[in-house]
PDB file of C-alpha atoms in Angstrom:
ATOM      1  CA  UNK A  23       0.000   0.000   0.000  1.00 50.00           C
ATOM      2  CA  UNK A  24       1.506   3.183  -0.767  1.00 48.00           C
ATOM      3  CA  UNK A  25       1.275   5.739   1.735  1.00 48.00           C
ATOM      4  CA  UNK A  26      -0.566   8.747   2.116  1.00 63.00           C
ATOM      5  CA  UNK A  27       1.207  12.154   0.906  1.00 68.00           C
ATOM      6  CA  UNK A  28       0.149  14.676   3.671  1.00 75.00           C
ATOM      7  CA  UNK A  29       1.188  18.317   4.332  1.00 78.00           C
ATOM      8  CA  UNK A  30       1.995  17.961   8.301  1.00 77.00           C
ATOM      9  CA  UNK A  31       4.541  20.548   9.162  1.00 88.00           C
ATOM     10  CA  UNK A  32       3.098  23.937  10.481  1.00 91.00           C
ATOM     11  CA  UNK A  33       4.663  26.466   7.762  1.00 92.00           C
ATOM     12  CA  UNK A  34       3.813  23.798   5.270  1.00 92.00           C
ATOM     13  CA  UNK A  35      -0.376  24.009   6.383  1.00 93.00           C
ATOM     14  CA  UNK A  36      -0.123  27.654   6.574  1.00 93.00           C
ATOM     15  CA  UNK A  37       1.018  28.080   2.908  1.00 94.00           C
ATOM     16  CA  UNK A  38      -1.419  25.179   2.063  1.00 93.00           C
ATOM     17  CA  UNK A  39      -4.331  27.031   3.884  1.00 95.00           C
ATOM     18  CA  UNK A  40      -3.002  30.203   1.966  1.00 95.00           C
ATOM     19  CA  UNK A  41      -2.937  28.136  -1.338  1.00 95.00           C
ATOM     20  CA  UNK A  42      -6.396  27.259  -0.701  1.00 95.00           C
ATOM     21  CA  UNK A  43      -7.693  31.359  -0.083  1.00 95.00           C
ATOM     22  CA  UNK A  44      -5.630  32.325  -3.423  1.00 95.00           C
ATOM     23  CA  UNK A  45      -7.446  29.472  -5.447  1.00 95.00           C
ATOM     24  CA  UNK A  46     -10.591  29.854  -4.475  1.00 95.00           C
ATOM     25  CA  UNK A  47     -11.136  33.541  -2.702  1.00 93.00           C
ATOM     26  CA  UNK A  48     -13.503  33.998   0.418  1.00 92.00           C
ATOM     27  CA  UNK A  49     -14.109  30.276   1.740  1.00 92.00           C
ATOM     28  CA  UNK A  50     -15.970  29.367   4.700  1.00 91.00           C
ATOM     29  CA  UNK A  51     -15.538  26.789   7.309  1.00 90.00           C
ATOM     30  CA  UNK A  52     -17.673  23.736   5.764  1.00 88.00           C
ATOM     31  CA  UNK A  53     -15.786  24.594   2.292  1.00 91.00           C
ATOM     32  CA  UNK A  54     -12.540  24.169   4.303  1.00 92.00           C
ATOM     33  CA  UNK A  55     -13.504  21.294   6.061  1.00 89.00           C
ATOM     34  CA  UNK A  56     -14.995  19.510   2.984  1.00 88.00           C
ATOM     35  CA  UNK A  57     -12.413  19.731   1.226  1.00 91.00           C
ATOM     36  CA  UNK A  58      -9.486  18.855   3.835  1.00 89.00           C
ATOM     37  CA  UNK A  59     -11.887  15.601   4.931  1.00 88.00           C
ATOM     38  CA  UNK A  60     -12.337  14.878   1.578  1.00 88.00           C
ATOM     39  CA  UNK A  61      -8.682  14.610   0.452  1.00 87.00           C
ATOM     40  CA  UNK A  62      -6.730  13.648   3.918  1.00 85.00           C
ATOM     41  CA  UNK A  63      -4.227  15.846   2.653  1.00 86.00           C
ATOM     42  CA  UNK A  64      -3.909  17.668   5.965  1.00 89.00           C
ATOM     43  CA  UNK A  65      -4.754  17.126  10.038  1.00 88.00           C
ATOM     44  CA  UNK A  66      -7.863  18.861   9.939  1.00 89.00           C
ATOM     45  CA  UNK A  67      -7.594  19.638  13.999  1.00 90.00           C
ATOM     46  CA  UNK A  68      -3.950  20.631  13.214  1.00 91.00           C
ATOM     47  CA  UNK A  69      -5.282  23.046  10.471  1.00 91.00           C
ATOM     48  CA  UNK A  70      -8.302  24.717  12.552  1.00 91.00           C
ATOM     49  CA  UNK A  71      -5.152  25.327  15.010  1.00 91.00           C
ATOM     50  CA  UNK A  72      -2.728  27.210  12.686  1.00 93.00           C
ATOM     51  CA  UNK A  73      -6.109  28.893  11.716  1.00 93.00           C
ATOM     52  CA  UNK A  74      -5.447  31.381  14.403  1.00 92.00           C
ATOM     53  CA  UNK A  75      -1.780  31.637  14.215  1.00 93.00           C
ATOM     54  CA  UNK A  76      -2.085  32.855  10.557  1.00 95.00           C
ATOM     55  CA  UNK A  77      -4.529  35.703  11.822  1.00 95.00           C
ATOM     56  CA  UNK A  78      -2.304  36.894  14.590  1.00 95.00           C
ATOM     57  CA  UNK A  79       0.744  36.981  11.710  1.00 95.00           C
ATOM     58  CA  UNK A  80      -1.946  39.026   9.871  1.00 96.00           C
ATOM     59  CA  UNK A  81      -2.303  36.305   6.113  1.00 95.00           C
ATOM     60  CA  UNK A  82      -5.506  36.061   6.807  1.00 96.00           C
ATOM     61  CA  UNK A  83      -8.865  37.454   8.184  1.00 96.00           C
ATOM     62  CA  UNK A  84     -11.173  36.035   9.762  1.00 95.00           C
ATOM     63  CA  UNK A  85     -15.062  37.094  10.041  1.00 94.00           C
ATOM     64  CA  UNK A  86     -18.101  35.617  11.099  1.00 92.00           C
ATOM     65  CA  UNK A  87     -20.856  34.775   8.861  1.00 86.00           C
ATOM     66  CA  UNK A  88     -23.951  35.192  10.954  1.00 81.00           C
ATOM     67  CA  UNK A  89     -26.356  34.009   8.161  1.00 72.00           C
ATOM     68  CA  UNK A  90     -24.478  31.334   7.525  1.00 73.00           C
ATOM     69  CA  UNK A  91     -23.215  30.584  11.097  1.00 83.00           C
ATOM     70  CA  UNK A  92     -19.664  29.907  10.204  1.00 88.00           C
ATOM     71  CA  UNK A  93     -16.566  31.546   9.797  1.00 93.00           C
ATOM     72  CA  UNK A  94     -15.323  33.161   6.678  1.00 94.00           C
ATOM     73  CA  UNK A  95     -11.848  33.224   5.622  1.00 96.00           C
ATOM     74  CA  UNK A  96     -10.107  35.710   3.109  1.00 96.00           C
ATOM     75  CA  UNK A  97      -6.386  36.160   2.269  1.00 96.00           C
ATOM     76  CA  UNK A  98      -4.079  38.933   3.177  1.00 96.00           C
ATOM     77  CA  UNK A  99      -1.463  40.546   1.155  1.00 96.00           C
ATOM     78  CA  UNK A 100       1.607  38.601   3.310  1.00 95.00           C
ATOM     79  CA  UNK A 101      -0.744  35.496   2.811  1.00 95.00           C
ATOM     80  CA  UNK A 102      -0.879  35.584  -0.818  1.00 95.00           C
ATOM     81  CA  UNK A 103       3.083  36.832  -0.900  1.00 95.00           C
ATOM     82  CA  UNK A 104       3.536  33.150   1.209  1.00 93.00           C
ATOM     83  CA  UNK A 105       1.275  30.940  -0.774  1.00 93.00           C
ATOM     84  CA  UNK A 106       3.315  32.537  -4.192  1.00 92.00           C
ATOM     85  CA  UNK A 107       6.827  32.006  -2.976  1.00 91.00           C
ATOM     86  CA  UNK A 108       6.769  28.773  -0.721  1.00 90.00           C
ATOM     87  CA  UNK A 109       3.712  26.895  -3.239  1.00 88.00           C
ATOM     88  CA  UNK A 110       6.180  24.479  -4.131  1.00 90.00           C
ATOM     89  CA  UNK A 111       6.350  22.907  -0.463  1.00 89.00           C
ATOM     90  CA  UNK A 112       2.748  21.434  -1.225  1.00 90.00           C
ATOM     91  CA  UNK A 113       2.945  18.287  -3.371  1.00 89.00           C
ATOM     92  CA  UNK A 114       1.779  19.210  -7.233  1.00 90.00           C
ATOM     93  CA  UNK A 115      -0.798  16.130  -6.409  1.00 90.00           C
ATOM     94  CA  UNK A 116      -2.312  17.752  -3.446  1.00 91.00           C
ATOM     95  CA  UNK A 117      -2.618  21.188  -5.323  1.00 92.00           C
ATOM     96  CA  UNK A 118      -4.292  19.419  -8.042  1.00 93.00           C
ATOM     97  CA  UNK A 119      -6.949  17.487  -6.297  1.00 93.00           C
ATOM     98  CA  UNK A 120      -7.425  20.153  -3.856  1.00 93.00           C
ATOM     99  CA  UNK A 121      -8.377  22.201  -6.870  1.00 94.00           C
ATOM    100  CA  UNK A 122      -9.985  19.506  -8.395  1.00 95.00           C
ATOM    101  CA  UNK A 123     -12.754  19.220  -5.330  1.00 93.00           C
ATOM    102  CA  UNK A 124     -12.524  23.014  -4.890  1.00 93.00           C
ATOM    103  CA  UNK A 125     -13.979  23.787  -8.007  1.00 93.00           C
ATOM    104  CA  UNK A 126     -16.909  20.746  -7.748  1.00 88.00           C
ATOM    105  CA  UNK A 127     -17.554  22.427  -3.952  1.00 88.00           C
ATOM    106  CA  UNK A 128     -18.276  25.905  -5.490  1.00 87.00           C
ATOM    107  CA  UNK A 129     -20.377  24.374  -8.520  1.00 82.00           C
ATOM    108  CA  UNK A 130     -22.901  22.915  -5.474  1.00 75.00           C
ATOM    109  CA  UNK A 131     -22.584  25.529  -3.130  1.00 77.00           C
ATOM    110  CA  UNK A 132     -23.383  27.980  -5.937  1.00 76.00           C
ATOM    111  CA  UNK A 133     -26.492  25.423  -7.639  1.00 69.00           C
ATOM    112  CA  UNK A 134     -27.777  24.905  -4.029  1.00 67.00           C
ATOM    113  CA  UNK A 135     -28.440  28.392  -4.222  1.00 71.00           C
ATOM    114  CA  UNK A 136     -31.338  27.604  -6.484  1.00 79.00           C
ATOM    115  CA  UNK A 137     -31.723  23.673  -6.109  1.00 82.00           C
ATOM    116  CA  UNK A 138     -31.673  21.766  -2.972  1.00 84.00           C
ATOM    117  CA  UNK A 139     -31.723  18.082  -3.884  1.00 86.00           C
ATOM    118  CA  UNK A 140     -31.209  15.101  -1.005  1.00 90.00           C
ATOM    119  CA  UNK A 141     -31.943  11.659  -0.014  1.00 93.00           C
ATOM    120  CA  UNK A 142     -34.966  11.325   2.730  1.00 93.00           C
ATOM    121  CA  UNK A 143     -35.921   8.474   5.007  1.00 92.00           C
ATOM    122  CA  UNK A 144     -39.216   8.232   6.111  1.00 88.00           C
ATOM    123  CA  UNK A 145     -39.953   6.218   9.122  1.00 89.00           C
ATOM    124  CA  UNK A 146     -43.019   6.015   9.366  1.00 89.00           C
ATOM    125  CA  UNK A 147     -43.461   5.171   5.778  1.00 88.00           C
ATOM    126  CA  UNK A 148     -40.456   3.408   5.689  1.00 90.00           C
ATOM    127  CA  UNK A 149     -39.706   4.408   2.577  1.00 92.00           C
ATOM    128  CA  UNK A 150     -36.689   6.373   0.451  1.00 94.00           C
ATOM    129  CA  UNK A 151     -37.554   9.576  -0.993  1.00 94.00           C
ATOM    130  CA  UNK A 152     -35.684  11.805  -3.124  1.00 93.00           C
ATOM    131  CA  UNK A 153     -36.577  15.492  -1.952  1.00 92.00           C
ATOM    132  CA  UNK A 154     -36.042  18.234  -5.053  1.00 90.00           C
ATOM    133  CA  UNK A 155     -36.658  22.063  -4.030  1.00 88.00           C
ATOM    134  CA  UNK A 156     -36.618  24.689  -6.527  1.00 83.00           C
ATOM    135  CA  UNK A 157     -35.648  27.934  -4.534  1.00 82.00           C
ATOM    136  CA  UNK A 158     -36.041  31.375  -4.994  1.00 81.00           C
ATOM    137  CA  UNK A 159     -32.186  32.599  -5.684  1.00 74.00           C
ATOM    138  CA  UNK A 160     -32.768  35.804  -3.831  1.00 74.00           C
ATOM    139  CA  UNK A 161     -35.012  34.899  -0.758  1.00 77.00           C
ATOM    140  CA  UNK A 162     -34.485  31.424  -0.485  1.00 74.00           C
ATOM    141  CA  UNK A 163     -38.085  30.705  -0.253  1.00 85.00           C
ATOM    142  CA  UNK A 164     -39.067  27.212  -1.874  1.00 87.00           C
ATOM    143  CA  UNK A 165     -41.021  27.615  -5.098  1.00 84.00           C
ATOM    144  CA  UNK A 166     -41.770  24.072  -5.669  1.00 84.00           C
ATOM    145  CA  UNK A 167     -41.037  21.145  -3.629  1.00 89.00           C
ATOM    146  CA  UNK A 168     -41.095  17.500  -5.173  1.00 88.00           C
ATOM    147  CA  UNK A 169     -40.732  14.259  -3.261  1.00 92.00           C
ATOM    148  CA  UNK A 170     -40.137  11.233  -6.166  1.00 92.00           C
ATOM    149  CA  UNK A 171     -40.455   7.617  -4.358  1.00 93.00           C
ATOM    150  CA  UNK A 172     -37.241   5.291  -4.420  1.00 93.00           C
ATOM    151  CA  UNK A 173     -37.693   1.889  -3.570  1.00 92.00           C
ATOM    152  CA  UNK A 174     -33.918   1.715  -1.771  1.00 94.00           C
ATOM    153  CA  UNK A 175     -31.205   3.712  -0.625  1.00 93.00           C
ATOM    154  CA  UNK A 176     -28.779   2.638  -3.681  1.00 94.00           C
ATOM    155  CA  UNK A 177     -31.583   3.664  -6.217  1.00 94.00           C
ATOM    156  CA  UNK A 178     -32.465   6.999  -4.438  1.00 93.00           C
ATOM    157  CA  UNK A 179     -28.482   7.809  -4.495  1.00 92.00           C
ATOM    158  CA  UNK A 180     -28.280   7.080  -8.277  1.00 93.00           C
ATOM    159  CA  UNK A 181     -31.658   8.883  -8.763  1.00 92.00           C
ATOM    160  CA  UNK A 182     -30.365  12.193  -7.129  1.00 90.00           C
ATOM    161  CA  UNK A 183     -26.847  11.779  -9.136  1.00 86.00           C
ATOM    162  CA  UNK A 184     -28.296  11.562 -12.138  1.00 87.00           C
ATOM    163  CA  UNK A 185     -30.565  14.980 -11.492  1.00 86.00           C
ATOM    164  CA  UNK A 186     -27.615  16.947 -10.216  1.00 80.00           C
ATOM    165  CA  UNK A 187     -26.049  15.406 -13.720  1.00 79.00           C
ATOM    166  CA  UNK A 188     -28.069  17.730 -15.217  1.00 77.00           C
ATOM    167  CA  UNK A 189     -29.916  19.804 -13.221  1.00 77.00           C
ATOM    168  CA  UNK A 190     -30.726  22.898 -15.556  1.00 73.00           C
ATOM    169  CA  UNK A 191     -32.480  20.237 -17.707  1.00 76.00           C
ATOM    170  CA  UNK A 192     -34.577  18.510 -15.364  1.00 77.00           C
ATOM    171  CA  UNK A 193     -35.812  22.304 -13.579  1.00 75.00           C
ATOM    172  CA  UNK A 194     -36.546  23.523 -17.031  1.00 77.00           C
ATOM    173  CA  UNK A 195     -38.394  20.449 -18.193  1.00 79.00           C
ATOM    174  CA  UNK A 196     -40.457  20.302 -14.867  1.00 77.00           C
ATOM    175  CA  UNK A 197     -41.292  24.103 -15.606  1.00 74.00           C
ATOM    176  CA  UNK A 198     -42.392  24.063 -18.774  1.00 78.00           C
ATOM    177  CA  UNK A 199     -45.403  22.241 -18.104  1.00 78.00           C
ATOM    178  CA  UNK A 200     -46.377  24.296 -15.593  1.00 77.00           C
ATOM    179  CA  UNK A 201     -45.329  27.213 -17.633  1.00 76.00           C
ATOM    180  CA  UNK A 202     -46.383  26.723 -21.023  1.00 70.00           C
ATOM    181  CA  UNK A 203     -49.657  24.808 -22.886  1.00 60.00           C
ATOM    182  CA  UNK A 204     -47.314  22.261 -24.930  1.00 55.00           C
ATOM    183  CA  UNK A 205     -46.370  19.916 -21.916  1.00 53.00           C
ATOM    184  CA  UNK A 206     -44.047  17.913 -24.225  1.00 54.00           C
ATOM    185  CA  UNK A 207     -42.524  20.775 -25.394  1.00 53.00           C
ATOM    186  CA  UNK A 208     -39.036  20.957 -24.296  1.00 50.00           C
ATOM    187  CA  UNK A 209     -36.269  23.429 -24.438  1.00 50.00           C
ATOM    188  CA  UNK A 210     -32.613  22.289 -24.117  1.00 49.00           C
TER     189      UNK A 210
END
């Protein structure tokens, strides 16, 4: 078994952490922590601990999202000076799959915006359900809810892949028929 290639050294998490800001901007705590559990490519505890370090040294700042009920991070100028010169102290293979999952993170943060799609249980049913909202992008309020039976776990899973597959398709389709006299009439 080969092992693992982790950043574990404190300079070497506070450029990664830096690389991270640079990439991808303002990132909050569950984009952080998604992304670090995700790839193993760093302690998260050992992170969330340099966290503070890097604010004191003044790379990053720190805020608190009340909305969202997280913190937000965003880089400083030293921070982005660090992540530029010492880059090459985090693996190329980390820096590519952390982009990698970066990039699919934002995509769903920034569809959930619009789309909430998830897996339900129902106990007293016992049944799967795959749950669809269609949100309001401003307000958040729910402008239609849809609850599609699944007759197992596995199938409800593949059913929910294959609508965030091609979500834009599946919201305009369902629409349409509310939307327009030609039910079958579909635009793509």
């Amino acid at each position: 078994m080969i092992p693992q290639i982790q950043v574990d050294n404190s300079f070497d998490i506070c450029v990664y952490f830096c690389f991270m800001l640079k990439e991808f901007g303002e990132v909050s705590d569950s984009f952080i922590s998604e992304i670090v559990l995700s790839l193993e490519s760093v302690n998260y505890f050992e992170l969330m601990t340099e966290v503070g370090k890097m604010e004191k040294k003044q790379l990053i700042s720190v805020r608190n999202d009340k909305q969202k009920g997280e913190h937000v991070y965003t880089l400083l100028p030293d921070g982005e000076t660090l992540a530029k010169e010492f880059l090459m102290h985090i693996p190329l293979s980390i820096r590519e799959k952390t982009i990698e999952l970066g990039n699919d993170v934002q995509k769903r943060i920034e569809r959930e915006k619009s789309i909430k799609c998830f897996v339900n249980y129902d106990y007293k049913r016992k049944r799967y359900d795959l749950c669809v909202q269609f949100l309001n992008e401003v307000s958040g309020e729910i402008i239609l809810d849809m609850r599609v039976f699944a007759p197992d776990e596995e199938k409800a899973k593949e059913m929910k892949e294959r609508f965030l597959s091609r979500p834009s398709r599946v919201i305009t389709r369902t629409m349409n028929m509310f939307l327009k006299d030609d039910f079958f009439m579909y635009d793509d």
